[in-house]
Amino acid sequence: MKILHGPFTQILPLTDLPLKGALKDDQLQIIPDGGILVENGLISAVGSFETLRKQNLSEQINEIEGDSVLLPGFVDCHTHICFAGSRAKDYAMRIQGKSYLEIAKAGGGIWDSVTQTRAADEALLTKLLLKRIERHLAEGVTTIEVKSGYGLSVEQELKQLRAIKTASTQTKASLVATCLAAHMIPKDFNSGQSEYLEQILTNLLPVIKKENLANRVDIFIEESAFNAENAIIYLNKAKQMGFDITVHADQFTASGSKVAVNVGAVSADHLEASGDTEIKLLANSNTVAVTLPGASLGLGMPYAPARKLLDAGACLAIASDWNPGSAPMGDLLMQAAVMSAAEKLNTAEVFAGLTFRAAKALNLTGRGMLATGMKADLQVYPTNDYREILYHQGRLKPDRRLI
Ligand code: NIG
Ligand code: FE
């Protein structure tokens, strides 16, 4: 059964835009008084509402009243929303000026979330995850990547990934799971980095493949986590097993993005510490540069050099990094809007970074723009001018979701 939705004051299909590099707002196609024809969750046609109505007289109409700007649903290509507990204590310490080390010594940091997540059973974890997914959906985010990484043992990582799989059957959002067993060396593991990674390769990744729990592998490359040398060995082996690779790169020190490009990762994420060399490397690669303004806001640190990355020719996506520690806010549109003011990203660049460029970071096709054959993940803003969306810096939310 086909349904014709409309008329929308404006439809922004986000088609015909390049995958990489800087954009201009006048490259944005705007369809006034638009309509969209949907069949079985896929887009059949996009165009003038009146024309589509005349061509489809026998089809059902979902009449849209009032001001309405239609966009493709957002793709959040980097989150850690499968967790239990809170790190409000860390946050309070951080805003009192305490360092990362002092917070870790006081029992905070990633390990605190591991402890709290391990204590939750799979059903509770699924419930907490679904609650966050529903919040994202209500805010127009229709595709959500979710990482493990708060289990850090074979059984506990599997518990997280199974919770993500179960949640995906209970929501209209599309979930993409990623194994982040290489988030840090667990404190209860009594050997070194390479032994830990070897153990993940031998005992965890084959089970993930067998149970079809994830097809992506992530690693945190940082002085406090894993070094570049061990990461390259790990990632190449994971790649040989058929996993897509993504990297937590250049968050505090530059080194991860080089590894990401070297192993052909689909994305290098964070990049707050990327310099000119890393920017050039990323721009000349097929690795998507994912910026995470939520982590900059949560940690009170500078943004990734988003403007420079775009000007150098990179494919730039924007994701929330929603997690209990460094990025507790989880409001993707607000974070993108706030970063765009500081970094001088125009609307076309922000919308591209939240949709088809973010889909590229997940190696997903068929979504992130409004065109025939694409997934009909639709969000509608109650305004007559698309520019109002960033102008309100995240406070203007979609009032309708059509999935
Ligand atoms: O992406 N950088 C490493 N991992 C997360 C933080 C996770 C946490 O603090 O719990 C991040 O910011
Ligand atoms: Fe992260």
Short mmCIF file of C-alpha atoms and ligand atoms in Angstrom, two decimals:
data_model
loop_
_atom_site.label_atom_id
_atom_site.label_comp_id
_atom_site.label_asym_id
_atom_site.label_seq_id
_atom_site.Cartn_x
_atom_site.Cartn_y
_atom_site.Cartn_z
CA MET A 1 0.00 0.00 0.00
CA LYS A 2 1.30 3.43 -0.94
CA ILE A 3 0.85 6.53 1.21
CA LEU A 4 1.37 10.05 -0.04
CA HIS A 5 2.60 12.37 2.74
CA GLY A 6 2.27 16.13 2.32
CA PRO A 7 2.11 18.91 1.52
CA PHE A 8 5.34 19.95 3.28
CA THR A 9 6.34 23.60 3.22
CA GLN A 10 9.86 22.48 2.28
CA ILE A 11 11.45 19.13 1.53
CA LEU A 12 15.26 18.92 1.72
CA PRO A 13 16.13 15.67 -0.06
CA LEU A 14 19.93 16.08 0.44
CA THR A 15 20.52 14.34 -2.88
CA ASP A 16 23.12 15.36 -5.46
CA LEU A 17 25.62 16.51 -2.82
CA PRO A 18 29.21 15.25 -2.93
CA LEU A 19 30.29 12.68 -0.37
CA LYS A 20 33.46 14.56 0.51
CA GLY A 21 34.57 18.10 1.14
CA ALA A 22 33.12 21.52 1.86
CA LEU A 23 29.58 22.40 0.78
CA LYS A 24 27.65 25.61 0.23
CA ASP A 25 24.07 26.18 1.33
CA ASP A 26 23.06 27.07 -2.22
CA GLN A 27 23.86 23.47 -3.17
CA LEU A 28 20.87 22.41 -1.05
CA GLN A 29 17.90 21.49 -3.18
CA ILE A 30 14.62 22.72 -1.65
CA ILE A 31 11.28 21.41 -2.86
CA PRO A 32 8.47 23.82 -1.91
CA ASP A 33 4.97 22.37 -1.25
CA GLY A 34 6.48 18.93 -1.55
CA GLY A 35 5.10 15.44 -1.25
CA ILE A 36 6.66 12.06 -0.66
CA LEU A 37 5.21 8.74 -1.72
CA VAL A 38 6.09 5.78 0.51
CA GLU A 39 5.53 2.07 -0.04
CA ASN A 40 6.58 -0.68 2.37
CA GLY A 41 9.01 1.59 4.20
CA LEU A 42 10.74 2.74 1.02
CA ILE A 43 10.43 5.99 -0.89
CA SER A 44 8.61 5.64 -4.23
CA ALA A 45 8.73 9.27 -5.29
CA VAL A 46 9.60 12.76 -4.06
CA GLY A 47 8.38 15.95 -5.71
CA SER A 48 5.60 18.48 -5.92
CA PHE A 49 2.68 17.40 -3.71
CA GLU A 50 0.09 18.45 -6.27
CA THR A 51 1.78 16.57 -9.10
CA LEU A 52 2.17 13.43 -7.00
CA ARG A 53 -1.46 13.69 -5.85
CA LYS A 54 -2.74 13.85 -9.42
CA GLN A 55 -0.57 10.91 -10.41
CA ASN A 56 -1.72 8.81 -7.45
CA LEU A 57 -5.43 9.56 -7.10
CA SER A 58 -6.29 6.16 -5.64
CA GLU A 59 -3.56 6.20 -2.97
CA GLN A 60 -4.04 7.06 0.68
CA ILE A 61 -3.02 10.57 1.72
CA ASN A 62 -1.45 11.57 5.02
CA GLU A 63 -2.33 15.23 5.02
CA ILE A 64 0.30 17.44 6.72
CA GLU A 65 -1.12 20.64 8.15
CA GLY A 66 0.81 23.76 9.01
CA ASP A 67 4.48 24.68 8.67
CA SER A 68 6.61 21.66 7.99
CA VAL A 69 10.17 21.00 6.87
CA LEU A 70 10.89 17.40 5.90
CA LEU A 71 14.38 15.93 6.35
CA PRO A 72 15.78 12.41 6.24
CA GLY A 73 16.12 10.89 9.71
CA PHE A 74 19.49 11.52 11.33
CA VAL A 75 22.14 8.82 11.57
CA ASP A 76 24.09 8.79 14.84
CA CYS A 77 27.16 6.79 13.81
CA HIS A 78 28.91 6.70 17.22
CA THR A 79 27.29 6.00 20.60
CA HIS A 80 27.94 4.02 23.76
CA ILE A 81 24.33 3.93 24.99
CA CYS A 82 24.34 0.32 26.16
CA PHE A 83 25.34 0.97 29.77
CA ALA A 84 24.00 0.94 33.30
CA GLY A 85 24.52 3.48 36.06
CA SER A 86 25.75 7.04 36.14
CA ARG A 87 29.03 8.94 36.25
CA ALA A 88 27.65 12.14 37.77
CA LYS A 89 30.41 11.88 40.35
CA ASP A 90 33.07 12.08 37.59
CA TYR A 91 31.33 15.06 36.08
CA ALA A 92 31.17 16.91 39.40
CA MET A 93 34.88 16.30 39.91
CA ARG A 94 35.71 17.38 36.36
CA ILE A 95 33.95 20.72 36.74
CA GLN A 96 35.84 21.21 39.99
CA GLY A 97 38.97 21.04 37.86
CA LYS A 98 40.10 17.51 38.69
CA SER A 99 42.24 15.74 36.11
CA TYR A 100 41.51 12.49 34.27
CA LEU A 101 44.04 10.74 36.50
CA GLU A 102 42.57 12.12 39.72
CA ILE A 103 39.09 11.03 38.63
CA ALA A 104 40.33 7.53 37.76
CA LYS A 105 42.13 7.30 41.13
CA ALA A 106 38.86 8.21 42.88
CA GLY A 107 37.23 5.19 41.22
CA GLY A 108 35.80 7.01 38.19
CA GLY A 109 36.44 6.71 34.45
CA ILE A 110 35.49 3.97 31.99
CA TRP A 111 36.16 1.27 34.58
CA ASP A 112 33.40 2.61 36.82
CA SER A 113 30.89 2.14 33.97
CA VAL A 114 32.26 -1.35 33.37
CA THR A 115 31.58 -2.22 37.01
CA GLN A 116 28.07 -0.77 36.91
CA THR A 117 27.26 -2.38 33.53
CA ARG A 118 28.56 -5.78 34.61
CA ALA A 119 26.21 -5.62 37.61
CA ALA A 120 23.14 -5.23 35.37
CA ASP A 121 21.56 -8.30 33.79
CA GLU A 122 20.85 -8.47 30.07
CA ALA A 123 17.14 -7.65 30.49
CA LEU A 124 17.86 -4.49 32.46
CA LEU A 125 20.54 -3.45 30.00
CA THR A 126 18.11 -3.93 27.11
CA LYS A 127 15.48 -1.84 28.91
CA LEU A 128 17.92 1.01 29.63
CA LEU A 129 19.17 0.92 26.05
CA LEU A 130 15.64 1.01 24.60
CA LYS A 131 14.81 4.05 26.70
CA ARG A 132 17.75 5.95 25.21
CA ILE A 133 16.88 4.74 21.71
CA GLU A 134 13.31 6.01 22.09
CA ARG A 135 14.61 9.41 23.18
CA HIS A 136 16.86 9.54 20.12
CA LEU A 137 13.97 8.49 17.85
CA ALA A 138 11.74 11.22 19.28
CA GLU A 139 14.50 13.67 18.36
CA GLY A 140 14.66 12.48 14.75
CA VAL A 141 17.57 10.05 15.02
CA THR A 142 16.43 6.95 13.15
CA THR A 143 19.70 5.01 12.69
CA ILE A 144 21.87 4.49 15.75
CA GLU A 145 25.24 2.84 16.11
CA VAL A 146 25.74 1.26 19.54
CA LYS A 147 29.06 0.04 20.91
CA SER A 148 29.84 -2.55 23.52
CA GLY A 149 32.95 -1.75 25.57
CA TYR A 150 31.58 -1.66 29.11
CA GLY A 151 31.83 -5.45 29.50
CA LEU A 152 35.51 -6.08 28.76
CA SER A 153 35.36 -9.84 29.20
CA VAL A 154 34.08 -12.39 26.71
CA GLU A 155 30.85 -13.06 28.60
CA GLN A 156 30.17 -9.43 29.52
CA GLU A 157 30.84 -8.13 26.01
CA LEU A 158 28.49 -10.79 24.65
CA LYS A 159 25.86 -9.70 27.18
CA GLN A 160 26.05 -6.15 25.87
CA LEU A 161 25.94 -7.20 22.21
CA ARG A 162 23.00 -9.54 22.84
CA ALA A 163 21.15 -6.69 24.57
CA ILE A 164 21.74 -4.54 21.48
CA LYS A 165 20.44 -7.32 19.22
CA THR A 166 17.31 -7.80 21.34
CA ALA A 167 16.70 -4.05 21.47
CA SER A 168 16.91 -3.90 17.68
CA THR A 169 13.87 -6.19 17.44
CA GLN A 170 11.87 -3.94 19.75
CA THR A 171 12.31 -0.54 18.13
CA LYS A 172 11.61 1.16 14.83
CA ALA A 173 15.11 2.64 14.88
CA SER A 174 17.81 0.80 12.91
CA LEU A 175 20.62 -0.26 15.23
CA VAL A 176 24.18 -0.98 14.15
CA ALA A 177 26.26 -2.84 16.74
CA THR A 178 30.02 -2.45 17.16
CA CYS A 179 32.38 -4.51 19.31
CA LEU A 180 34.52 -2.21 21.45
CA ALA A 181 36.08 -4.89 23.64
CA ALA A 182 39.30 -2.91 23.06
CA HIS A 183 38.07 0.11 25.05
CA MET A 184 40.73 -0.27 27.76
CA ILE A 185 42.66 -3.13 29.32
CA PRO A 186 40.32 -4.38 32.02
CA LYS A 187 41.69 -3.93 35.50
CA ASP A 188 41.05 -7.59 36.26
CA PHE A 189 43.13 -8.81 33.30
CA ASN A 190 46.54 -9.83 34.52
CA SER A 191 48.62 -9.43 31.41
CA GLY A 192 49.52 -6.88 28.73
CA GLN A 193 47.81 -5.18 25.80
CA SER A 194 48.77 -7.68 23.14
CA GLU A 195 47.67 -10.64 25.28
CA TYR A 196 44.30 -9.01 25.91
CA LEU A 197 43.76 -8.25 22.22
CA GLU A 198 44.85 -11.75 21.24
CA GLN A 199 42.31 -13.16 23.67
CA ILE A 200 39.53 -11.05 22.13
CA LEU A 201 40.53 -12.26 18.66
CA THR A 202 40.51 -15.88 19.72
CA ASN A 203 37.62 -16.11 22.15
CA LEU A 204 35.22 -13.26 21.42
CA LEU A 205 35.21 -12.23 17.76
CA PRO A 206 34.42 -15.74 16.42
CA VAL A 207 31.34 -15.94 18.71
CA ILE A 208 30.22 -12.49 17.58
CA LYS A 209 30.46 -13.69 13.97
CA LYS A 210 28.66 -16.94 14.71
CA GLU A 211 25.78 -15.26 16.55
CA ASN A 212 25.75 -12.39 14.07
CA LEU A 213 25.99 -9.85 16.88
CA ALA A 214 28.10 -7.22 15.10
CA ASN A 215 30.10 -6.72 11.93
CA ARG A 216 32.21 -3.82 13.19
CA VAL A 217 35.22 -3.65 15.48
CA ASP A 218 36.45 -0.53 17.26
CA ILE A 219 39.52 0.24 19.38
CA PHE A 220 40.50 3.18 21.59
CA ILE A 221 44.01 4.22 20.57
CA GLU A 222 45.38 6.43 23.33
CA GLU A 223 48.11 6.50 25.95
CA SER A 224 45.57 5.33 28.56
CA ALA A 225 44.26 2.52 26.34
CA PHE A 226 45.99 0.81 23.37
CA ASN A 227 49.05 1.84 21.37
CA ALA A 228 49.20 2.12 17.59
CA GLU A 229 51.46 -0.89 17.16
CA ASN A 230 49.17 -3.33 18.95
CA ALA A 231 46.12 -1.74 17.38
CA ILE A 232 47.37 -2.34 13.82
CA ILE A 233 47.95 -6.03 14.49
CA TYR A 234 44.52 -6.38 16.14
CA LEU A 235 42.62 -4.46 13.50
CA ASN A 236 44.21 -6.23 10.55
CA LYS A 237 43.31 -9.58 12.07
CA ALA A 238 39.74 -8.43 12.75
CA LYS A 239 39.53 -7.18 9.19
CA GLN A 240 40.67 -10.55 7.88
CA MET A 241 37.80 -12.10 9.85
CA GLY A 242 35.43 -9.88 7.87
CA PHE A 243 34.79 -7.04 10.30
CA ASP A 244 34.55 -3.40 9.28
CA ILE A 245 36.98 -1.30 11.28
CA THR A 246 36.44 1.96 13.13
CA VAL A 247 38.82 3.70 15.51
CA HIS A 248 38.64 6.05 18.51
CA ALA A 249 41.39 8.26 17.14
CA ASP A 250 43.32 11.40 18.10
CA GLN A 251 41.13 12.23 21.11
CA PHE A 252 43.91 13.50 23.37
CA THR A 253 47.02 12.68 21.31
CA ALA A 254 47.40 12.27 17.55
CA SER A 255 48.14 8.73 16.41
CA GLY A 256 44.90 6.82 15.89
CA SER A 257 43.86 8.41 12.61
CA LYS A 258 47.08 7.27 10.96
CA VAL A 259 46.26 3.71 12.03
CA ALA A 260 42.67 4.09 10.82
CA VAL A 261 43.74 5.19 7.34
CA ASN A 262 46.49 2.57 7.27
CA VAL A 263 44.08 -0.33 7.91
CA GLY A 264 41.33 1.10 5.68
CA ALA A 265 38.91 1.84 8.52
CA VAL A 266 35.42 3.01 7.59
CA SER A 267 35.79 5.84 10.08
CA ALA A 268 38.18 7.62 12.44
CA ASP A 269 36.27 9.19 15.30
CA HIS A 270 37.01 12.03 17.79
CA LEU A 271 39.97 13.86 16.11
CA GLU A 272 40.11 16.67 18.68
CA ALA A 273 43.91 16.39 18.65
CA SER A 274 44.32 15.98 14.88
CA GLY A 275 46.86 18.32 13.32
CA ASP A 276 47.57 19.26 9.72
CA THR A 277 49.25 15.92 8.94
CA GLU A 278 46.28 13.90 10.19
CA ILE A 279 43.80 16.20 8.44
CA LYS A 280 45.58 15.67 5.13
CA LEU A 281 45.77 11.92 5.63
CA LEU A 282 42.05 11.67 6.34
CA ALA A 283 41.10 14.00 3.50
CA ASN A 284 43.04 11.85 1.02
CA SER A 285 41.44 8.62 2.23
CA ASN A 286 38.06 6.88 2.13
CA THR A 287 37.91 6.91 5.92
CA VAL A 288 35.09 9.11 7.21
CA ALA A 289 36.20 11.73 9.76
CA VAL A 290 33.65 11.59 12.58
CA THR A 291 33.53 14.55 14.95
CA LEU A 292 31.98 14.15 18.39
CA PRO A 293 31.06 17.59 19.75
CA GLY A 294 29.25 15.95 22.70
CA ALA A 295 32.61 14.74 24.03
CA SER A 296 34.14 18.21 23.68
CA LEU A 297 31.16 19.69 25.55
CA GLY A 298 31.21 16.99 28.23
CA LEU A 299 34.94 17.28 28.84
CA GLY A 300 35.18 21.03 28.34
CA MET A 301 37.72 20.56 25.55
CA PRO A 302 38.20 22.01 22.07
CA TYR A 303 36.21 20.69 19.11
CA ALA A 304 37.78 18.60 16.39
CA PRO A 305 39.01 20.78 13.47
CA ALA A 306 35.81 20.23 11.49
CA ARG A 307 36.20 23.29 9.24
CA LYS A 308 39.77 22.37 8.32
CA LEU A 309 38.79 18.76 7.64
CA LEU A 310 36.05 19.83 5.25
CA ASP A 311 38.24 22.39 3.51
CA ALA A 312 40.94 19.76 3.05
CA GLY A 313 38.33 17.55 1.35
CA ALA A 314 37.41 15.02 4.05
CA CYS A 315 34.05 13.28 4.38
CA LEU A 316 32.90 14.72 7.71
CA ALA A 317 30.19 13.18 9.88
CA ILE A 318 28.87 14.39 13.22
CA ALA A 319 27.88 11.94 15.95
CA SER A 320 26.89 12.19 19.60
CA ASP A 321 29.34 9.80 21.35
CA TRP A 322 26.49 9.52 23.89
CA ASN A 323 28.05 7.72 26.85
CA PRO A 324 27.90 7.92 30.66
CA GLY A 325 31.34 9.50 31.02
CA SER A 326 32.59 12.01 28.48
CA ALA A 327 29.33 12.73 26.63
CA PRO A 328 26.30 12.32 28.87
CA MET A 329 24.02 14.82 27.08
CA GLY A 330 23.18 12.76 24.02
CA ASP A 331 21.35 15.51 22.11
CA LEU A 332 22.80 15.08 18.61
CA LEU A 333 21.15 18.07 16.93
CA MET A 334 22.03 20.43 19.76
CA GLN A 335 25.66 19.31 19.74
CA ALA A 336 25.93 19.64 15.96
CA ALA A 337 24.34 23.09 16.03
CA VAL A 338 26.59 24.35 18.82
CA MET A 339 29.74 23.02 17.13
CA SER A 340 28.67 24.49 13.79
CA ALA A 341 28.58 27.98 15.32
CA ALA A 342 32.12 27.60 16.67
CA GLU A 343 33.61 25.81 13.68
CA LYS A 344 31.67 27.72 11.02
CA LEU A 345 29.95 24.80 9.36
CA ASN A 346 27.01 25.81 7.19
CA THR A 347 23.63 24.10 7.16
CA ALA A 348 24.44 21.91 4.16
CA GLU A 349 27.59 20.62 5.86
CA VAL A 350 25.81 19.93 9.14
CA PHE A 351 22.83 18.18 7.53
CA ALA A 352 25.17 16.12 5.32
CA GLY A 353 27.22 15.19 8.40
CA LEU A 354 24.12 14.02 10.23
CA THR A 355 22.69 11.99 7.36
CA PHE A 356 24.31 10.45 4.26
CA ARG A 357 27.88 11.13 5.33
CA ALA A 358 27.19 9.49 8.70
CA ALA A 359 25.58 6.55 6.87
CA LYS A 360 28.83 6.22 4.92
CA ALA A 361 30.72 5.96 8.23
CA LEU A 362 28.58 2.90 8.96
CA ASN A 363 29.06 1.52 5.45
CA LEU A 364 25.29 1.77 4.97
CA THR A 365 23.71 2.63 1.67
CA GLY A 366 20.07 3.35 0.93
CA ARG A 367 19.47 5.89 3.67
CA GLY A 368 20.34 9.43 4.66
CA MET A 369 18.69 11.13 1.70
CA LEU A 370 15.21 11.36 0.24
CA ALA A 371 15.16 9.70 -3.16
CA THR A 372 13.35 6.84 -4.87
CA GLY A 373 14.37 3.49 -3.41
CA MET A 374 15.80 4.96 -0.20
CA LYS A 375 14.55 3.99 3.25
CA ALA A 376 11.64 6.20 4.28
CA ASP A 377 13.09 7.42 7.59
CA LEU A 378 11.44 10.82 7.75
CA GLN A 379 11.39 13.62 10.31
CA VAL A 380 9.32 16.79 10.17
CA TYR A 381 10.15 20.12 11.81
CA PRO A 382 7.32 22.57 12.63
CA THR A 383 8.75 25.53 10.73
CA ASN A 384 8.53 27.06 7.27
CA ASP A 385 12.27 27.66 6.81
CA TYR A 386 14.94 24.96 7.16
CA ARG A 387 17.42 27.55 8.48
CA GLU A 388 15.35 27.80 11.68
CA ILE A 389 16.57 24.33 12.65
CA LEU A 390 20.20 25.27 13.38
CA TYR A 391 19.19 28.79 14.40
CA HIS A 392 17.40 27.35 17.43
CA GLN A 393 20.58 25.41 18.28
CA GLY A 394 18.84 22.15 18.90
CA ARG A 395 15.77 23.46 20.75
CA LEU A 396 13.53 23.11 17.70
CA LYS A 397 12.76 19.40 17.57
CA PRO A 398 10.86 17.38 14.98
CA ASP A 399 7.19 17.12 15.91
CA ARG A 400 6.56 14.15 13.67
CA ARG A 401 8.40 11.08 12.65
CA LEU A 402 7.05 9.08 9.75
CA ILE A 403 8.62 5.64 10.14
O1 NIG B 1 34.36 7.99 23.15
N1 NIG B 1 37.27 7.76 24.44
C1 NIG B 1 36.91 6.69 24.87
N2 NIG B 1 35.67 6.29 25.08
C2 NIG B 1 34.54 7.11 25.28
C3 NIG B 1 34.40 7.52 26.69
C4 NIG B 1 33.74 6.49 27.41
C5 NIG B 1 33.60 6.78 28.87
O2 NIG B 1 34.18 7.74 29.42
O3 NIG B 1 32.89 6.00 29.46
C6 NIG B 1 34.50 8.27 24.33
O4 NIG B 1 34.56 9.44 24.70
FE FE B 2 33.28 7.07 21.88
#
